[in-house]
PDB file of C-alpha atoms in Angstrom:
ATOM      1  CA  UNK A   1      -4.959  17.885 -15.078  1.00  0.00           C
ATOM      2  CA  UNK A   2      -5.823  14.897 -12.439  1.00  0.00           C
ATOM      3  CA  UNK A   3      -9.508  15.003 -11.143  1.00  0.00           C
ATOM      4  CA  UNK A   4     -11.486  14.082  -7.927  1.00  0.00           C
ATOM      5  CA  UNK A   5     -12.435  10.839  -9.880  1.00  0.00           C
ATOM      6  CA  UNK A   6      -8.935  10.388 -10.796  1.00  0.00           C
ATOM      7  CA  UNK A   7      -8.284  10.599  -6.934  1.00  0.00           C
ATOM      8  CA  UNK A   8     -11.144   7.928  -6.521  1.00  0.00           C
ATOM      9  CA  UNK A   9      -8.918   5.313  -8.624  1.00  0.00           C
ATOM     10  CA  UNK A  10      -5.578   5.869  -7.484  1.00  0.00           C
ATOM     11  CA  UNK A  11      -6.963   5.596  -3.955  1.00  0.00           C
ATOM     12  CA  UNK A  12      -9.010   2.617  -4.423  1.00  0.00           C
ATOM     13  CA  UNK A  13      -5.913   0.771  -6.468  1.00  0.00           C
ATOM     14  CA  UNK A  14      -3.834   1.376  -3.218  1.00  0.00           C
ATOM     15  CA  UNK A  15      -6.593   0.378  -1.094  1.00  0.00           C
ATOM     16  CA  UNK A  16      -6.509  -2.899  -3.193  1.00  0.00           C
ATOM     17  CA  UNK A  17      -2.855  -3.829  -3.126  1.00  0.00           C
ATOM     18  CA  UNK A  18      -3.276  -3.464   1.112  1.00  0.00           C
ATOM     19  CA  UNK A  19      -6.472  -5.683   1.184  1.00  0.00           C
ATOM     20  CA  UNK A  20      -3.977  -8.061  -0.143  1.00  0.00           C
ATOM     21  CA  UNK A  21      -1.332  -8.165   2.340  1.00  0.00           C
ATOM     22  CA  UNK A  22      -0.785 -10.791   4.608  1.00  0.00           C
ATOM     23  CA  UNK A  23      -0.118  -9.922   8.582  1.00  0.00           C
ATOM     24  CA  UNK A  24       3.853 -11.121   7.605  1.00  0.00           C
ATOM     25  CA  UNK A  25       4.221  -8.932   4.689  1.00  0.00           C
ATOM     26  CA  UNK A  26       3.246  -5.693   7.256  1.00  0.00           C
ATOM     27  CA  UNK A  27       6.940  -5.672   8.158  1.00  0.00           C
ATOM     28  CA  UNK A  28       8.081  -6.487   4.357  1.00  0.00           C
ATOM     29  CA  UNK A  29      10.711  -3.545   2.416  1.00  0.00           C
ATOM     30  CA  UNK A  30       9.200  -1.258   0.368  1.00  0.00           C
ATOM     31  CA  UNK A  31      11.474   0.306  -2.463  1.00  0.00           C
ATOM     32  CA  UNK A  32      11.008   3.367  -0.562  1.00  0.00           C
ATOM     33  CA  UNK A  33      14.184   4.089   1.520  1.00  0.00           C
ATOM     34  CA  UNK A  34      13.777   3.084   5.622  1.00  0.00           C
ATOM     35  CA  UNK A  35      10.226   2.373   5.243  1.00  0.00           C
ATOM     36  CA  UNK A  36       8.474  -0.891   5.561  1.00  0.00           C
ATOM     37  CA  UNK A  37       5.240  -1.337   5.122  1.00  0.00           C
ATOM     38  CA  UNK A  38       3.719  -0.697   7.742  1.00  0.00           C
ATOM     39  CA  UNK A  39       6.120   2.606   7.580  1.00  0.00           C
ATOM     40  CA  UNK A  40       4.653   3.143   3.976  1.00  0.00           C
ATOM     41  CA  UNK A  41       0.996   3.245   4.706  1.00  0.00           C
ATOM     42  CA  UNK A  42       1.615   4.997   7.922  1.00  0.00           C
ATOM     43  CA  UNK A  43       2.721   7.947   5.338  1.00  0.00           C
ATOM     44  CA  UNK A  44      -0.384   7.403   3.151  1.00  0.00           C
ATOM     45  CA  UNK A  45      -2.396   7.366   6.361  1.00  0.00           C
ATOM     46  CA  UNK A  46      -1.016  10.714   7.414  1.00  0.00           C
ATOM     47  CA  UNK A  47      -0.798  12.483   3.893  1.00  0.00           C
ATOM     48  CA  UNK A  48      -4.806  11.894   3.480  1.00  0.00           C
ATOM     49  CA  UNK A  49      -5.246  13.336   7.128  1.00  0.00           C
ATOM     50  CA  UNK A  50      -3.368  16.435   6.295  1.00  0.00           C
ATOM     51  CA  UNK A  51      -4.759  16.718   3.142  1.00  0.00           C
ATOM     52  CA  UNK A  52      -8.137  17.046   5.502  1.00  0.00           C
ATOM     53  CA  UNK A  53      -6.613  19.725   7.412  1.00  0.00           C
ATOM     54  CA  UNK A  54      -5.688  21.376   4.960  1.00  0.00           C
ATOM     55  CA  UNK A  55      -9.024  21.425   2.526  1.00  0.00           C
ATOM     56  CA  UNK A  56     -10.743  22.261   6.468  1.00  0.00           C
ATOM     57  CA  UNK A  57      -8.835  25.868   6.233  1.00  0.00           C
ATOM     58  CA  UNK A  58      -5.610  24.494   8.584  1.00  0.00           C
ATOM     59  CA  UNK A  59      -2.101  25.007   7.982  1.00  0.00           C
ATOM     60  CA  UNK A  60      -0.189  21.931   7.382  1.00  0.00           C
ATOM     61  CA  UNK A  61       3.534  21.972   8.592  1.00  0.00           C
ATOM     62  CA  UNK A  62       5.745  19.209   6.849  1.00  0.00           C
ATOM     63  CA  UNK A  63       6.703  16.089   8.391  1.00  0.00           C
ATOM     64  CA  UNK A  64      10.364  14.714   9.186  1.00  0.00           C
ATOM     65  CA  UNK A  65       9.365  11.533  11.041  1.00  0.00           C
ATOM     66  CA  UNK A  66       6.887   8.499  10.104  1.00  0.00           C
ATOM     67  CA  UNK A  67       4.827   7.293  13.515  1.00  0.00           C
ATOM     68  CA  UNK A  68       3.346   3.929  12.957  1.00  0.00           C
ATOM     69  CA  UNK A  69       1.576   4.061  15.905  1.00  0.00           C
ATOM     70  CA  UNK A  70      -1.197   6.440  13.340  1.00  0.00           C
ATOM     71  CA  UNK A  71      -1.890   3.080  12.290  1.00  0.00           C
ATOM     72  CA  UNK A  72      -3.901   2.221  15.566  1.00  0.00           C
ATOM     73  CA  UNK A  73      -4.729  -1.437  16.410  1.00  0.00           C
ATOM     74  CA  UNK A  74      -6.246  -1.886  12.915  1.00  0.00           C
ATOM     75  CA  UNK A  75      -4.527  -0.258  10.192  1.00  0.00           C
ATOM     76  CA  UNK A  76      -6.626  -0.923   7.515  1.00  0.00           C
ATOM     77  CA  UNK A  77      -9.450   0.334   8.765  1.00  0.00           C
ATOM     78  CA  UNK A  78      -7.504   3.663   9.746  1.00  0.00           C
ATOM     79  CA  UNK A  79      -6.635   3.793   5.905  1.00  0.00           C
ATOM     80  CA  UNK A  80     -10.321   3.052   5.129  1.00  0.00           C
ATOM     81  CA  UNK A  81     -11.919   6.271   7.139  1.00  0.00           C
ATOM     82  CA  UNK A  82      -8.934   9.063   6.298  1.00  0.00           C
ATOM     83  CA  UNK A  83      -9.142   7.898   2.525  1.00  0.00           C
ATOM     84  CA  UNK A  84     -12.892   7.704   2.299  1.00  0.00           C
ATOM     85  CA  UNK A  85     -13.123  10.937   4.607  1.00  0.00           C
ATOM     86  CA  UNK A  86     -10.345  12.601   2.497  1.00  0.00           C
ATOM     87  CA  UNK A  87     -11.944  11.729  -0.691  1.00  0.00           C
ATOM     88  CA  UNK A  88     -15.447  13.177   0.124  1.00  0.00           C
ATOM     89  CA  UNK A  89     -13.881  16.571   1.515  1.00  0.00           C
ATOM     90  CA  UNK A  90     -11.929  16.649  -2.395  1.00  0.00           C
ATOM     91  CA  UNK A  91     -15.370  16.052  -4.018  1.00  0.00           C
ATOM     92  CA  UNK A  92     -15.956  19.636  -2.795  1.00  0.00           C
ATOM     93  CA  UNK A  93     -16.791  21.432  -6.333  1.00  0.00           C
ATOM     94  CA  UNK A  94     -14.902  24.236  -5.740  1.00  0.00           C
ATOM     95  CA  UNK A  95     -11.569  22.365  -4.352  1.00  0.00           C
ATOM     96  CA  UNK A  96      -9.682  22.623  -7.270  1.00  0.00           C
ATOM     97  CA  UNK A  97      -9.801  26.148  -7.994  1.00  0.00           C
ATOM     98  CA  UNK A  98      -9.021  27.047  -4.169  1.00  0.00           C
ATOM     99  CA  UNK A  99      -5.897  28.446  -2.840  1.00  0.00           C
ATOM    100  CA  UNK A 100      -4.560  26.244  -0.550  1.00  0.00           C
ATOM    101  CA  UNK A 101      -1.426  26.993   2.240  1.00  0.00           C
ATOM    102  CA  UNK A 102       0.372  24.190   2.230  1.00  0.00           C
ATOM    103  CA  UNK A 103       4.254  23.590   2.817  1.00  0.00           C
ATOM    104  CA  UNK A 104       5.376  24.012  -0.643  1.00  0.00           C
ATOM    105  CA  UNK A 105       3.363  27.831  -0.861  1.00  0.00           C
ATOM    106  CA  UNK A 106       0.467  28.616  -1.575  1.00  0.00           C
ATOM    107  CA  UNK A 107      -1.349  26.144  -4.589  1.00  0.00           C
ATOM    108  CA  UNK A 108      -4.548  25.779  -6.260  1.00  0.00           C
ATOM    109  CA  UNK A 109      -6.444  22.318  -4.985  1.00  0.00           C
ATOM    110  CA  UNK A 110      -5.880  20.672  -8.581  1.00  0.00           C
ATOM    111  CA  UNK A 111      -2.043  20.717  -7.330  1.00  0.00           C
ATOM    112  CA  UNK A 112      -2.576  18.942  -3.910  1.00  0.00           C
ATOM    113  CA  UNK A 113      -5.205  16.417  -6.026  1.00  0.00           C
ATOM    114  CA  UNK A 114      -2.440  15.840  -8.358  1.00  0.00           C
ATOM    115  CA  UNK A 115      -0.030  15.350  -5.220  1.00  0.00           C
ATOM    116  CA  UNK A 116      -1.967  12.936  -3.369  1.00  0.00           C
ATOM    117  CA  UNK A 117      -3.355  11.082  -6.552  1.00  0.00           C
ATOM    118  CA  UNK A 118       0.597  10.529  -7.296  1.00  0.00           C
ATOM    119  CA  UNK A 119       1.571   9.131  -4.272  1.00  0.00           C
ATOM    120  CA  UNK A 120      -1.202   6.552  -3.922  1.00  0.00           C
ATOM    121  CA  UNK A 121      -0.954   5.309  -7.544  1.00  0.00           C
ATOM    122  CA  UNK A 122       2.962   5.139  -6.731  1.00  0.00           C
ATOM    123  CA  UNK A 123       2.703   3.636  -3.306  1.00  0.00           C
ATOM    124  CA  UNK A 124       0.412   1.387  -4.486  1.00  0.00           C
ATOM    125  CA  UNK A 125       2.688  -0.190  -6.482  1.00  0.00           C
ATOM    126  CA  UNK A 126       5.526  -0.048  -4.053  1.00  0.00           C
ATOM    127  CA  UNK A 127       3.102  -2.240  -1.893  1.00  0.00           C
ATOM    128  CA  UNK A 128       2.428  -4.617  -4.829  1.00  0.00           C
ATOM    129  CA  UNK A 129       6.381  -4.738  -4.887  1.00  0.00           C
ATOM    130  CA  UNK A 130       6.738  -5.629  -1.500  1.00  0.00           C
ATOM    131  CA  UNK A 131       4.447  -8.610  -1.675  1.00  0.00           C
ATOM    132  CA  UNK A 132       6.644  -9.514  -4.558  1.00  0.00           C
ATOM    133  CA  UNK A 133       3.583  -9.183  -7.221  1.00  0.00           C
ATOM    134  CA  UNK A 134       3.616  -6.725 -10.427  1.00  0.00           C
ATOM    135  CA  UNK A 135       1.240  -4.043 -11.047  1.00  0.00           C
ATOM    136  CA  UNK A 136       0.405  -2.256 -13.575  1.00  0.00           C
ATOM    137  CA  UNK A 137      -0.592   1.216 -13.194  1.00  0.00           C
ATOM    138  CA  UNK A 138      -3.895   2.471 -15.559  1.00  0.00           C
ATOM    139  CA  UNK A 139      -1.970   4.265 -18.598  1.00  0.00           C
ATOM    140  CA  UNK A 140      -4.497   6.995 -18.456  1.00  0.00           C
ATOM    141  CA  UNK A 141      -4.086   7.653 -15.329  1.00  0.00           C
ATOM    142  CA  UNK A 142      -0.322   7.688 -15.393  1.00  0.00           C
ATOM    143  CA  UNK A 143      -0.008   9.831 -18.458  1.00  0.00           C
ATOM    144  CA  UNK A 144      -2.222  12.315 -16.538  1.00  0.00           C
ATOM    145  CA  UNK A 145       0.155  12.408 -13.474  1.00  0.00           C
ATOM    146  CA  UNK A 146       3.469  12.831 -16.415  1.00  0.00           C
ATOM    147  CA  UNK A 147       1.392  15.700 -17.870  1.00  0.00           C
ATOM    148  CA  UNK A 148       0.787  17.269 -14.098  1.00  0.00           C
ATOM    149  CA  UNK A 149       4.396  15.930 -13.248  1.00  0.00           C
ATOM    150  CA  UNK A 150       6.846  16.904 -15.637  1.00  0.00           C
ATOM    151  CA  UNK A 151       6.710  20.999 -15.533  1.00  0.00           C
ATOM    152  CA  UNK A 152       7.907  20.325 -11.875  1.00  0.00           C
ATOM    153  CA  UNK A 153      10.083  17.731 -12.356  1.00  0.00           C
ATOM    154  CA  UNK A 154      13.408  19.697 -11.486  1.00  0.00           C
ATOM    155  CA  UNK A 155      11.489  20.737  -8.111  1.00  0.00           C
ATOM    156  CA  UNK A 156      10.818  17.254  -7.313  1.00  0.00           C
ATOM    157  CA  UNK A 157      13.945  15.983  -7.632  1.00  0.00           C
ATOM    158  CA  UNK A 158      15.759  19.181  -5.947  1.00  0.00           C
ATOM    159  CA  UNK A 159      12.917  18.377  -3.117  1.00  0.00           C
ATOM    160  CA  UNK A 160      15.121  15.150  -1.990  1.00  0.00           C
ATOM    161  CA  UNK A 161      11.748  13.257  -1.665  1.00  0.00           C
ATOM    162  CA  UNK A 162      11.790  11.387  -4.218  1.00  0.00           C
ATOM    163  CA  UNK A 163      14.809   9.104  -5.317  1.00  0.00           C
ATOM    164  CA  UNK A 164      16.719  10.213  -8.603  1.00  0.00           C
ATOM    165  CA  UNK A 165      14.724   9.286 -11.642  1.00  0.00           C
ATOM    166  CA  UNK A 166      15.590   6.569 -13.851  1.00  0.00           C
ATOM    167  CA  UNK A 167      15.425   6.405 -17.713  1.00  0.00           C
ATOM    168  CA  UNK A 168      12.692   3.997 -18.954  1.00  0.00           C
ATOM    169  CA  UNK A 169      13.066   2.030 -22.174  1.00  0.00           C
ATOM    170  CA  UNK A 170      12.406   3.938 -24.326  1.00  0.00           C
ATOM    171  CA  UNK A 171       8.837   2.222 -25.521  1.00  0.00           C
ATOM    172  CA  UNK A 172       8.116   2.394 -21.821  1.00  0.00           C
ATOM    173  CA  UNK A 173       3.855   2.819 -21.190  1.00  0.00           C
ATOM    174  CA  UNK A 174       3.119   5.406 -19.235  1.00  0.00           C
ATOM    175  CA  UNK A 175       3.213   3.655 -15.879  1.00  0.00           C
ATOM    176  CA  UNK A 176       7.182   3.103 -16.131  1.00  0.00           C
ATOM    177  CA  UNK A 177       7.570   6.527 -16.821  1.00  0.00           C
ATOM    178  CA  UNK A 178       5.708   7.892 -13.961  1.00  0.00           C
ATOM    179  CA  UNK A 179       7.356   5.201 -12.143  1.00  0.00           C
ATOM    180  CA  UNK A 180      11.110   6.381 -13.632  1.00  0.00           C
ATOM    181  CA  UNK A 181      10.706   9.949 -12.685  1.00  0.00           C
ATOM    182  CA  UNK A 182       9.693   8.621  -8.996  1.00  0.00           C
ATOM    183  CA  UNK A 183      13.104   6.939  -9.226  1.00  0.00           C
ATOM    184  CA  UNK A 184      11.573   2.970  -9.394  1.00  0.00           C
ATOM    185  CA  UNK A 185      12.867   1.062 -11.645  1.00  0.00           C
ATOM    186  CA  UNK A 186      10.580  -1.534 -13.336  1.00  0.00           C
TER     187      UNK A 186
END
């Protein structure tokens, strides 16, 4: 099952990959569908602020639209507080046993760690492919998100979130597998 400090590195490896973009890659695709980059981190932006209202007690309602304008005039900054502010509020000891309300019923906090660890060691590498770099994503890591990934990988798929997954060689690490079943092909 992911942990806080697993949180810590997926966060910090997408905080990495946008250190490293340039003010013309902000506008770059993404391999997510309709989403820049600026688009993309928007979503991270948002996901760790209502990951905050939701460890706060609140009741998070999904969202159908991405607003850049979360970004503010400097969006890496506005990455810098919700992650670092989201992160502290998960290092609450008893997070992970806690029911939680969130949109897909109510979950245990090891399911919304596992949920936000996901999509920043994913998104991070959707930002290393839009500034046309590779990255490889910590097999540990990865193998941890298959393991919390895989019972609900009919759900995820049936969710329309996420594209269709792909199959990965078959001596794929465990990166390009998480990376399959998030429909990215490597």
């Amino acid at each position: 099952m992911p942990t806080h400090q697993d949180y810590v590195t997926a966060s910090t490896l997408f905080g990495r990959q946008l250190m490293e973009l340039t003010d013309e890659q902000w506008y770059a695709a993404t391999p997510c569908d309709e989403w820049d980059v600026q688009a993309l981190v928007a979503h991270l932006v948002l996901g760790e602020a209502m990951m905050l209202d939701l460890l706060s007690g609140n009741r998070i309602e999904p969202v159908t639209e991405m607003d850049v304008s979360i970004l503010g005039p400097n969006p890496l900054a506005t990455w810098r507080g919700t992650a670092i502010a989201a992160m502290e509020a998960a290092s609450a000891q008893e997070v992970e046993e806690k029911i939680y309300t969130h949109p897909m019923g109510e979950v245990p906090g090891s399911i919304v760690l596992g949920f936000r660890i996901t999509e920043n060691l994913i998104h991070a590498w959707d930002l290393a492919q839009a500034r046309n770099q590779s990255l490889e994503l910590p097999d540990d890591l990865a193998e941890r998100c298959l393991e919390f990934w895989l019972p609900l990988a009919d759900s995820l798929v049936a969710s329309g979130m996420v594209g269709a997954p792909v199959h990965p060689p078959e001596d794929a690490a465990a990166g390009v597998r998480l990376l399959a079943l998030f429909g990215r092909s490597v």
